[in-house]
Amino acid sequence: MDYRVVLLIGATVTALFPGHAGAQEGDATAGATVFKKCATCHVVESDTNKVGPSLNELFGRKAGTHPDFAYSAAMKAAGEGGLVWDETVLRDYLHNPRAKVKGTKMAFVGLKDDQEITDLIAYLKQYSQ
């Protein structure tokens, strides 16, 4: 297929359905509600660890490196291998933590609702500025 046809189709779809052209927008207020599922083990407002590491300043952090937290060997290895928390990596991890980092100690099975994940990411981003 001619690349100009592909470009024309893409431009037409974008013009007709602008809400679907980009990434989903997250609602930080809704994300605060989703975070309640995480709050048993994590905090975000401070840099204090609980059962899980603090998620304060999460974005841009290399996996397995928050001070004074006993990470699994798998999470440490993921960080040493270059895993850095950004939206894409966190989205994959939140969908299925054990698939993203095999051997993680995190017991949470994951979030299945994409909008909940998007909202949670928007909430967590407020604490990574």
mmCIF file of C-alpha atoms in Angstrom:
data_model
loop_
_atom_site.group_PDB
_atom_site.id
_atom_site.type_symbol
_atom_site.label_atom_id
_atom_site.label_comp_id
_atom_site.label_asym_id
_atom_site.label_seq_id
_atom_site.Cartn_x
_atom_site.Cartn_y
_atom_site.Cartn_z
ATOM 1 C CA MET A 1 0.000 0.000 0.000
ATOM 2 C CA ASP A 2 1.254 3.456 -0.863
ATOM 3 C CA TYR A 3 2.479 5.314 2.241
ATOM 4 C CA ARG A 4 0.431 8.376 1.223
ATOM 5 C CA VAL A 5 -2.762 6.326 1.484
ATOM 6 C CA VAL A 6 -1.747 5.146 4.954
ATOM 7 C CA LEU A 7 -1.032 8.733 6.018
ATOM 8 C CA LEU A 8 -4.366 9.907 4.607
ATOM 9 C CA ILE A 9 -6.250 7.160 6.447
ATOM 10 C CA GLY A 10 -4.428 7.991 9.688
ATOM 11 C CA ALA A 11 -5.168 11.703 9.348
ATOM 12 C CA THR A 12 -8.826 10.997 8.608
ATOM 13 C CA VAL A 13 -9.221 8.718 11.632
ATOM 14 C CA THR A 14 -7.513 11.308 13.843
ATOM 15 C CA ALA A 15 -9.803 14.056 12.562
ATOM 16 C CA LEU A 16 -12.963 11.995 12.983
ATOM 17 C CA PHE A 17 -12.071 10.502 16.370
ATOM 18 C CA PRO A 18 -9.771 12.969 18.141
ATOM 19 C CA GLY A 19 -10.398 11.490 21.576
ATOM 20 C CA HIS A 20 -8.885 8.214 20.464
ATOM 21 C CA ALA A 21 -5.813 9.662 18.786
ATOM 22 C CA GLY A 22 -3.645 10.108 21.865
ATOM 23 C CA ALA A 23 -3.043 8.443 25.170
ATOM 24 C CA GLN A 24 -5.787 8.234 27.760
ATOM 25 C CA GLU A 25 -5.943 11.110 30.207
ATOM 26 C CA GLY A 26 -5.738 10.198 33.846
ATOM 27 C CA ASP A 27 -7.863 11.601 36.652
ATOM 28 C CA ALA A 28 -5.662 12.050 39.727
ATOM 29 C CA THR A 29 -8.700 12.290 42.020
ATOM 30 C CA ALA A 30 -9.972 8.927 40.787
ATOM 31 C CA GLY A 31 -6.390 7.666 41.065
ATOM 32 C CA ALA A 32 -6.384 8.533 44.775
ATOM 33 C CA THR A 33 -9.307 6.141 45.179
ATOM 34 C CA VAL A 34 -7.488 3.435 43.217
ATOM 35 C CA PHE A 35 -4.398 4.001 45.390
ATOM 36 C CA LYS A 36 -6.372 2.773 48.406
ATOM 37 C CA LYS A 37 -5.750 -0.722 46.984
ATOM 38 C CA CYS A 38 -2.008 0.002 47.268
ATOM 39 C CA ALA A 39 -1.999 1.905 50.569
ATOM 40 C CA THR A 40 -1.839 -1.199 52.746
ATOM 41 C CA CYS A 41 1.738 -1.690 51.587
ATOM 42 C CA HIS A 42 2.840 1.634 50.056
ATOM 43 C CA VAL A 43 2.884 5.342 50.861
ATOM 44 C CA VAL A 44 3.215 8.132 48.357
ATOM 45 C CA GLU A 45 2.985 11.301 50.470
ATOM 46 C CA SER A 46 6.296 10.672 52.231
ATOM 47 C CA ASP A 47 9.558 8.881 51.650
ATOM 48 C CA THR A 48 8.855 6.246 54.308
ATOM 49 C CA ASN A 49 8.778 2.553 53.459
ATOM 50 C CA LYS A 50 6.054 0.218 54.686
ATOM 51 C CA VAL A 51 5.671 -3.411 53.653
ATOM 52 C CA GLY A 52 6.465 -2.086 50.169
ATOM 53 C CA PRO A 53 8.744 0.788 49.198
ATOM 54 C CA SER A 54 7.614 4.409 49.187
ATOM 55 C CA LEU A 55 6.240 5.457 45.808
ATOM 56 C CA ASN A 56 7.175 9.096 46.418
ATOM 57 C CA GLU A 57 9.328 10.322 43.498
ATOM 58 C CA LEU A 58 8.774 6.993 41.718
ATOM 59 C CA PHE A 59 9.020 8.199 38.108
ATOM 60 C CA GLY A 60 12.570 8.164 36.823
ATOM 61 C CA ARG A 61 13.759 5.911 39.650
ATOM 62 C CA LYS A 62 15.687 2.773 38.787
ATOM 63 C CA ALA A 63 13.785 -0.313 39.981
ATOM 64 C CA GLY A 64 14.951 -1.844 43.237
ATOM 65 C CA THR A 65 16.870 1.178 44.494
ATOM 66 C CA HIS A 66 14.745 2.996 47.077
ATOM 67 C CA PRO A 67 16.892 3.355 50.218
ATOM 68 C CA ASP A 68 16.340 1.128 53.232
ATOM 69 C CA PHE A 69 14.000 -1.313 51.491
ATOM 70 C CA ALA A 70 14.710 -5.031 51.199
ATOM 71 C CA TYR A 71 13.921 -5.692 47.537
ATOM 72 C CA SER A 72 13.766 -9.143 45.999
ATOM 73 C CA ALA A 73 16.786 -10.269 44.021
ATOM 74 C CA ALA A 74 14.548 -10.150 40.940
ATOM 75 C CA MET A 75 13.647 -6.473 41.431
ATOM 76 C CA LYS A 76 17.267 -5.537 42.092
ATOM 77 C CA ALA A 77 18.313 -7.408 38.949
ATOM 78 C CA ALA A 78 15.600 -5.647 36.946
ATOM 79 C CA GLY A 79 16.976 -2.278 38.029
ATOM 80 C CA GLU A 80 20.541 -3.347 37.327
ATOM 81 C CA GLY A 81 19.317 -4.435 33.902
ATOM 82 C CA GLY A 82 18.014 -0.933 33.194
ATOM 83 C CA LEU A 83 14.389 -1.022 34.368
ATOM 84 C CA VAL A 84 13.419 2.562 35.216
ATOM 85 C CA TRP A 85 9.917 3.495 36.320
ATOM 86 C CA ASP A 86 8.097 5.483 33.656
ATOM 87 C CA GLU A 87 4.457 5.401 32.532
ATOM 88 C CA THR A 88 4.901 2.506 30.129
ATOM 89 C CA VAL A 89 6.901 0.324 32.504
ATOM 90 C CA LEU A 90 4.581 1.049 35.429
ATOM 91 C CA ARG A 91 1.493 0.338 33.303
ATOM 92 C CA ASP A 92 2.903 -3.074 32.346
ATOM 93 C CA TYR A 93 3.889 -3.795 35.934
ATOM 94 C CA LEU A 94 0.496 -2.813 37.322
ATOM 95 C CA HIS A 95 -1.270 -5.072 34.824
ATOM 96 C CA ASN A 96 0.690 -8.099 36.007
ATOM 97 C CA PRO A 97 3.575 -7.531 38.437
ATOM 98 C CA ARG A 98 4.782 -11.136 38.358
ATOM 99 C CA ALA A 99 4.944 -11.190 34.569
ATOM 100 C CA LYS A 100 6.870 -7.907 34.352
ATOM 101 C CA VAL A 101 9.373 -8.803 37.095
ATOM 102 C CA LYS A 102 9.466 -12.556 37.568
ATOM 103 C CA GLY A 103 10.323 -13.229 41.200
ATOM 104 C CA THR A 104 8.979 -9.957 42.629
ATOM 105 C CA LYS A 105 7.929 -10.123 46.277
ATOM 106 C CA MET A 106 4.868 -7.975 45.595
ATOM 107 C CA ALA A 107 1.827 -10.118 46.360
ATOM 108 C CA PHE A 108 -0.646 -7.879 44.503
ATOM 109 C CA VAL A 109 -2.023 -9.644 41.406
ATOM 110 C CA GLY A 110 -2.422 -6.449 39.393
ATOM 111 C CA LEU A 111 -5.074 -4.109 38.060
ATOM 112 C CA LYS A 112 -7.061 -5.216 35.037
ATOM 113 C CA ASP A 113 -8.902 -1.967 34.289
ATOM 114 C CA ASP A 114 -6.848 0.275 31.992
ATOM 115 C CA GLN A 115 -8.614 3.435 33.165
ATOM 116 C CA GLU A 116 -7.848 2.617 36.807
ATOM 117 C CA ILE A 117 -4.186 2.234 35.881
ATOM 118 C CA THR A 118 -4.231 5.519 33.958
ATOM 119 C CA ASP A 119 -5.852 7.285 36.912
ATOM 120 C CA LEU A 120 -3.404 5.734 39.378
ATOM 121 C CA ILE A 121 -0.471 6.873 37.246
ATOM 122 C CA ALA A 122 -1.897 10.420 37.175
ATOM 123 C CA TYR A 123 -2.157 10.318 40.974
ATOM 124 C CA LEU A 124 1.383 9.002 41.458
ATOM 125 C CA LYS A 125 2.806 11.588 39.057
ATOM 126 C CA GLN A 126 1.709 14.339 41.451
ATOM 127 C CA TYR A 127 4.324 12.994 43.856
ATOM 128 C CA SER A 128 7.129 12.802 41.290
ATOM 129 C CA GLN A 129 7.644 16.442 40.383
#
